[in-house]
């Protein structure tokens, strides 16, 4: 009986010892970080329709602020950035099925946070209207915009549509499927206003001198942009956040930002 009790005590002590031992690296769950390094590819989902963050050119290549930042992130990992074209409607499904990260002006939302994680915020960027400069006095604020007879336009599937459907009460709202050509609809007089991210209103005003942002320095709501990451992958998120912190601290991020947004 003493031998049995002694053996049982030794077994119990062994179990306690195992439960208290430090967690080793090999015990950690697999991370996308390791998979990316092993594959030599960082798969980046992008819509390609959101200047200045991402634009899909006629030669089937991407350009933009987040394109350059994705390439810098990939370089830090010693891998190549591989871009995957998606749409705002299919962004989450394509990201989960095909990509390691989603970039290109992605806003932080609770709906997206239910299925994925986010990096640290890259910038604050709330919603603002953009109108024809000739109509700027007529549409000085959102209350003046949201009136019967105003023709509002929006691209489907993202935060712009959610904002429009929640906030417009009196204006007529039209969906336009192409976020690249949607601003030309306002220039041509087929629509009066679009509410989108303040950064985009300022960029589109550079591309179309006929367009003017409405109070972009005072957005209609608070919003942040970040990079979409796999849910629960702590190691990969820590790496991306560390890279982003260093890029901002060394001025590397600011150089890219100034190139596209100033």
mmCIF file of N, CA and C in Angstrom, residues 108-174:
data_model
loop_
_atom_site.group_PDB
_atom_site.id
_atom_site.type_symbol
_atom_site.label_atom_id
_atom_site.label_comp_id
_atom_site.label_asym_id
_atom_site.label_seq_id
_atom_site.Cartn_x
_atom_site.Cartn_y
_atom_site.Cartn_z
ATOM 1 N N UNK A 108 -12.070 50.385 -39.405
ATOM 2 C CA UNK A 108 -12.356 49.515 -38.260
ATOM 3 C C UNK A 108 -13.851 49.573 -37.972
ATOM 4 N N UNK A 109 -14.508 48.418 -37.999
ATOM 5 C CA UNK A 109 -15.928 48.337 -37.647
ATOM 6 C C UNK A 109 -16.156 47.136 -36.741
ATOM 7 N N UNK A 110 -17.214 47.194 -35.951
ATOM 8 C CA UNK A 110 -17.536 46.073 -35.072
ATOM 9 C C UNK A 110 -17.974 44.853 -35.878
ATOM 10 N N UNK A 111 -18.657 45.056 -36.999
ATOM 11 C CA UNK A 111 -19.062 43.932 -37.834
ATOM 12 C C UNK A 111 -17.846 43.167 -38.326
ATOM 13 N N UNK A 112 -16.824 43.872 -38.774
ATOM 14 C CA UNK A 112 -15.605 43.206 -39.233
ATOM 15 C C UNK A 112 -14.862 42.556 -38.069
ATOM 16 N N UNK A 113 -14.922 43.191 -36.900
ATOM 17 C CA UNK A 113 -14.221 42.656 -35.734
ATOM 18 C C UNK A 113 -14.828 41.342 -35.241
ATOM 19 N N UNK A 114 -16.048 41.028 -35.673
ATOM 20 C CA UNK A 114 -16.652 39.743 -35.305
ATOM 21 C C UNK A 114 -15.984 38.573 -36.022
ATOM 22 N N UNK A 115 -15.367 38.848 -37.150
ATOM 23 C CA UNK A 115 -14.807 37.768 -37.964
ATOM 24 C C UNK A 115 -13.297 37.858 -38.144
ATOM 25 N N UNK A 116 -12.714 38.982 -37.802
ATOM 26 C CA UNK A 116 -11.282 39.164 -38.010
ATOM 27 C C UNK A 116 -10.727 40.076 -36.935
ATOM 28 N N UNK A 117 -9.424 40.255 -36.973
ATOM 29 C CA UNK A 117 -8.755 41.168 -36.044
ATOM 30 C C UNK A 117 -8.257 42.376 -36.827
ATOM 31 N N UNK A 118 -7.796 43.391 -36.103
ATOM 32 C CA UNK A 118 -7.247 44.577 -36.736
ATOM 33 C C UNK A 118 -5.862 44.866 -36.185
ATOM 34 N N UNK A 119 -5.034 45.462 -37.020
ATOM 35 C CA UNK A 119 -3.774 46.010 -36.544
ATOM 36 C C UNK A 119 -4.062 47.254 -35.703
ATOM 37 N N UNK A 120 -3.013 47.820 -35.148
ATOM 38 C CA UNK A 120 -3.160 49.145 -34.542
ATOM 39 C C UNK A 120 -3.650 50.106 -35.622
ATOM 40 N N UNK A 121 -4.396 51.116 -35.218
ATOM 41 C CA UNK A 121 -4.946 52.064 -36.188
ATOM 42 C C UNK A 121 -3.829 52.774 -36.945
ATOM 43 N N UNK A 122 -4.012 52.933 -38.241
ATOM 44 C CA UNK A 122 -3.031 53.635 -39.063
ATOM 45 C C UNK A 122 -3.334 55.120 -39.152
ATOM 46 N N UNK A 123 -4.625 55.496 -39.088
ATOM 47 C CA UNK A 123 -4.995 56.901 -39.156
ATOM 48 C C UNK A 123 -6.452 57.086 -38.746
ATOM 49 N N UNK A 124 -6.804 58.297 -38.319
ATOM 50 C CA UNK A 124 -8.183 58.678 -38.033
ATOM 51 C C UNK A 124 -8.760 59.292 -39.301
ATOM 52 N N UNK A 125 -9.964 58.867 -39.685
ATOM 53 C CA UNK A 125 -10.513 59.327 -40.961
ATOM 54 C C UNK A 125 -12.023 59.128 -40.985
ATOM 55 N N UNK A 126 -12.772 60.114 -40.526
ATOM 56 C CA UNK A 126 -14.227 60.015 -40.495
ATOM 57 C C UNK A 126 -14.861 60.395 -41.819
ATOM 58 N N UNK A 127 -16.176 60.331 -41.875
ATOM 59 C CA UNK A 127 -16.923 60.600 -43.107
ATOM 60 C C UNK A 127 -17.122 62.105 -43.331
ATOM 61 N N UNK A 128 -17.089 62.488 -44.618
ATOM 62 C CA UNK A 128 -17.343 63.876 -45.002
ATOM 63 C C UNK A 128 -17.983 63.890 -46.390
ATOM 64 N N UNK A 129 -18.817 64.885 -46.679
ATOM 65 C CA UNK A 129 -19.423 64.983 -48.002
ATOM 66 C C UNK A 129 -18.455 65.611 -49.012
ATOM 67 N N UNK A 130 -18.667 65.300 -50.279
ATOM 68 C CA UNK A 130 -17.993 65.989 -51.369
ATOM 69 C C UNK A 130 -19.067 66.373 -52.385
ATOM 70 N N UNK A 131 -19.021 67.621 -52.847
ATOM 71 C CA UNK A 131 -20.052 68.166 -53.740
ATOM 72 C C UNK A 131 -19.360 68.962 -54.854
ATOM 73 N N UNK A 132 -20.137 69.386 -55.844
ATOM 74 C CA UNK A 132 -19.596 70.323 -56.822
ATOM 75 C C UNK A 132 -19.288 71.643 -56.124
ATOM 76 N N UNK A 133 -18.165 72.232 -56.468
ATOM 77 C CA UNK A 133 -17.777 73.492 -55.823
ATOM 78 C C UNK A 133 -18.845 74.564 -56.018
ATOM 79 N N UNK A 134 -19.535 74.506 -57.135
ATOM 80 C CA UNK A 134 -20.605 75.483 -57.402
ATOM 81 C C UNK A 134 -21.747 75.365 -56.401
ATOM 82 N N UNK A 135 -21.866 74.185 -55.765
ATOM 83 C CA UNK A 135 -22.963 73.937 -54.810
ATOM 84 C C UNK A 135 -22.507 73.983 -53.355
ATOM 85 N N UNK A 136 -21.268 74.400 -53.116
ATOM 86 C CA UNK A 136 -20.732 74.303 -51.754
ATOM 87 C C UNK A 136 -21.517 75.166 -50.767
ATOM 88 N N UNK A 137 -21.954 76.349 -51.167
ATOM 89 C CA UNK A 137 -22.735 77.195 -50.269
ATOM 90 C C UNK A 137 -24.122 76.605 -50.026
ATOM 91 N N UNK A 138 -24.644 75.938 -51.019
ATOM 92 C CA UNK A 138 -25.959 75.302 -50.893
ATOM 93 C C UNK A 138 -25.917 74.121 -49.931
ATOM 94 N N UNK A 139 -24.753 73.446 -49.870
ATOM 95 C CA UNK A 139 -24.607 72.243 -49.047
ATOM 96 C C UNK A 139 -23.520 72.468 -47.999
ATOM 97 N N UNK A 140 -23.709 73.449 -47.117
ATOM 98 C CA UNK A 140 -22.662 73.787 -46.151
ATOM 99 C C UNK A 140 -22.548 72.792 -45.009
ATOM 100 N N UNK A 141 -23.588 71.997 -44.760
ATOM 101 C CA UNK A 141 -23.537 70.994 -43.703
ATOM 102 C C UNK A 141 -24.479 69.850 -44.072
ATOM 103 N N UNK A 142 -24.487 68.802 -43.259
ATOM 104 C CA UNK A 142 -25.256 67.613 -43.625
ATOM 105 C C UNK A 142 -26.758 67.872 -43.587
ATOM 106 N N UNK A 143 -27.224 68.711 -42.670
ATOM 107 C CA UNK A 143 -28.660 69.021 -42.620
ATOM 108 C C UNK A 143 -29.127 69.688 -43.907
ATOM 109 N N UNK A 144 -28.285 70.539 -44.469
ATOM 110 C CA UNK A 144 -28.626 71.185 -45.735
ATOM 111 C C UNK A 144 -28.566 70.205 -46.901
ATOM 112 N N UNK A 145 -27.733 69.185 -46.756
ATOM 113 C CA UNK A 145 -27.613 68.161 -47.799
ATOM 114 C C UNK A 145 -28.812 67.220 -47.773
ATOM 115 N N UNK A 146 -29.207 66.801 -46.588
ATOM 116 C CA UNK A 146 -30.275 65.801 -46.461
ATOM 117 C C UNK A 146 -31.643 66.460 -46.566
ATOM 118 N N UNK A 147 -31.966 66.865 -47.781
ATOM 119 C CA UNK A 147 -33.233 67.530 -48.048
ATOM 120 C C UNK A 147 -33.880 66.909 -49.293
ATOM 121 N N UNK A 148 -35.208 66.995 -49.408
ATOM 122 C CA UNK A 148 -35.870 66.500 -50.617
ATOM 123 C C UNK A 148 -35.282 67.176 -51.858
ATOM 124 N N UNK A 149 -35.056 66.401 -52.880
ATOM 125 C CA UNK A 149 -34.481 66.938 -54.109
ATOM 126 C C UNK A 149 -32.983 66.740 -54.218
ATOM 127 N N UNK A 150 -32.293 66.481 -53.090
ATOM 128 C CA UNK A 150 -30.853 66.202 -53.143
ATOM 129 C C UNK A 150 -30.629 64.784 -53.658
ATOM 130 N N UNK A 151 -29.746 64.653 -54.630
ATOM 131 C CA UNK A 151 -29.439 63.350 -55.215
ATOM 132 C C UNK A 151 -28.112 62.853 -54.635
ATOM 133 N N UNK A 152 -28.206 62.013 -53.632
ATOM 134 C CA UNK A 152 -27.012 61.441 -53.006
ATOM 135 C C UNK A 152 -26.641 60.156 -53.728
ATOM 136 N N UNK A 153 -25.349 59.869 -53.780
ATOM 137 C CA UNK A 153 -24.865 58.672 -54.462
ATOM 138 C C UNK A 153 -23.859 57.981 -53.563
ATOM 139 N N UNK A 154 -23.776 56.649 -53.648
ATOM 140 C CA UNK A 154 -22.868 55.897 -52.776
ATOM 141 C C UNK A 154 -22.487 54.585 -53.450
ATOM 142 N N UNK A 155 -21.286 54.107 -53.137
ATOM 143 C CA UNK A 155 -20.854 52.789 -53.621
ATOM 144 C C UNK A 155 -21.314 51.713 -52.638
ATOM 145 N N UNK A 156 -21.684 50.526 -53.130
ATOM 146 C CA UNK A 156 -22.264 49.501 -52.247
ATOM 147 C C UNK A 156 -21.224 48.667 -51.513
ATOM 148 N N UNK A 157 -21.665 48.104 -50.377
ATOM 149 C CA UNK A 157 -20.926 47.034 -49.725
ATOM 150 C C UNK A 157 -19.991 47.406 -48.605
ATOM 151 N N UNK A 158 -19.772 48.692 -48.361
ATOM 152 C CA UNK A 158 -18.821 49.080 -47.338
ATOM 153 C C UNK A 158 -19.397 50.056 -46.333
ATOM 154 N N UNK A 159 -18.506 50.766 -45.647
ATOM 155 C CA UNK A 159 -18.947 51.698 -44.609
ATOM 156 C C UNK A 159 -19.660 52.914 -45.194
ATOM 157 N N UNK A 160 -19.356 53.262 -46.449
ATOM 158 C CA UNK A 160 -20.065 54.391 -47.068
ATOM 159 C C UNK A 160 -21.555 54.099 -47.194
ATOM 160 N N UNK A 161 -21.890 52.894 -47.662
ATOM 161 C CA UNK A 161 -23.304 52.541 -47.810
ATOM 162 C C UNK A 161 -23.984 52.463 -46.453
ATOM 163 N N UNK A 162 -23.309 51.896 -45.452
ATOM 164 C CA UNK A 162 -23.913 51.792 -44.125
ATOM 165 C C UNK A 162 -24.199 53.184 -43.551
ATOM 166 N N UNK A 163 -23.260 54.102 -43.739
ATOM 167 C CA UNK A 163 -23.470 55.465 -43.261
ATOM 168 C C UNK A 163 -24.655 56.097 -43.984
ATOM 169 N N UNK A 164 -24.685 55.959 -45.301
ATOM 170 C CA UNK A 164 -25.737 56.595 -46.095
ATOM 171 C C UNK A 164 -27.115 56.082 -45.700
ATOM 172 N N UNK A 165 -27.253 54.786 -45.553
ATOM 173 C CA UNK A 165 -28.564 54.211 -45.234
ATOM 174 C C UNK A 165 -28.995 54.578 -43.817
ATOM 175 N N UNK A 166 -28.039 54.783 -42.938
ATOM 176 C CA UNK A 166 -28.386 55.135 -41.560
ATOM 177 C C UNK A 166 -28.695 56.622 -41.399
ATOM 178 N N UNK A 167 -28.066 57.478 -42.203
ATOM 179 C CA UNK A 167 -28.152 58.915 -41.947
ATOM 180 C C UNK A 167 -29.089 59.677 -42.880
ATOM 181 N N UNK A 168 -29.206 59.248 -44.132
ATOM 182 C CA UNK A 168 -30.105 59.982 -45.033
ATOM 183 C C UNK A 168 -31.558 59.690 -44.682
ATOM 184 N N UNK A 169 -32.344 60.729 -44.508
ATOM 185 C CA UNK A 169 -33.763 60.594 -44.199
ATOM 186 C C UNK A 169 -34.659 61.183 -45.293
ATOM 187 N N UNK A 170 -34.182 62.219 -45.968
ATOM 188 C CA UNK A 170 -35.019 62.928 -46.949
ATOM 189 C C UNK A 170 -34.429 62.925 -48.357
ATOM 190 N N UNK A 171 -33.118 62.889 -48.466
ATOM 191 C CA UNK A 171 -32.480 62.909 -49.789
ATOM 192 C C UNK A 171 -32.753 61.598 -50.531
ATOM 193 N N UNK A 172 -32.641 61.630 -51.850
ATOM 194 C CA UNK A 172 -32.765 60.432 -52.680
ATOM 195 C C UNK A 172 -31.389 59.771 -52.799
ATOM 196 N N UNK A 173 -31.322 58.484 -52.473
ATOM 197 C CA UNK A 173 -30.043 57.773 -52.472
ATOM 198 C C UNK A 173 -29.984 56.806 -53.644
ATOM 199 N N UNK A 174 -28.887 56.867 -54.400
ATOM 200 C CA UNK A 174 -28.657 55.970 -55.529
ATOM 201 C C UNK A 174 -27.361 55.207 -55.321
#
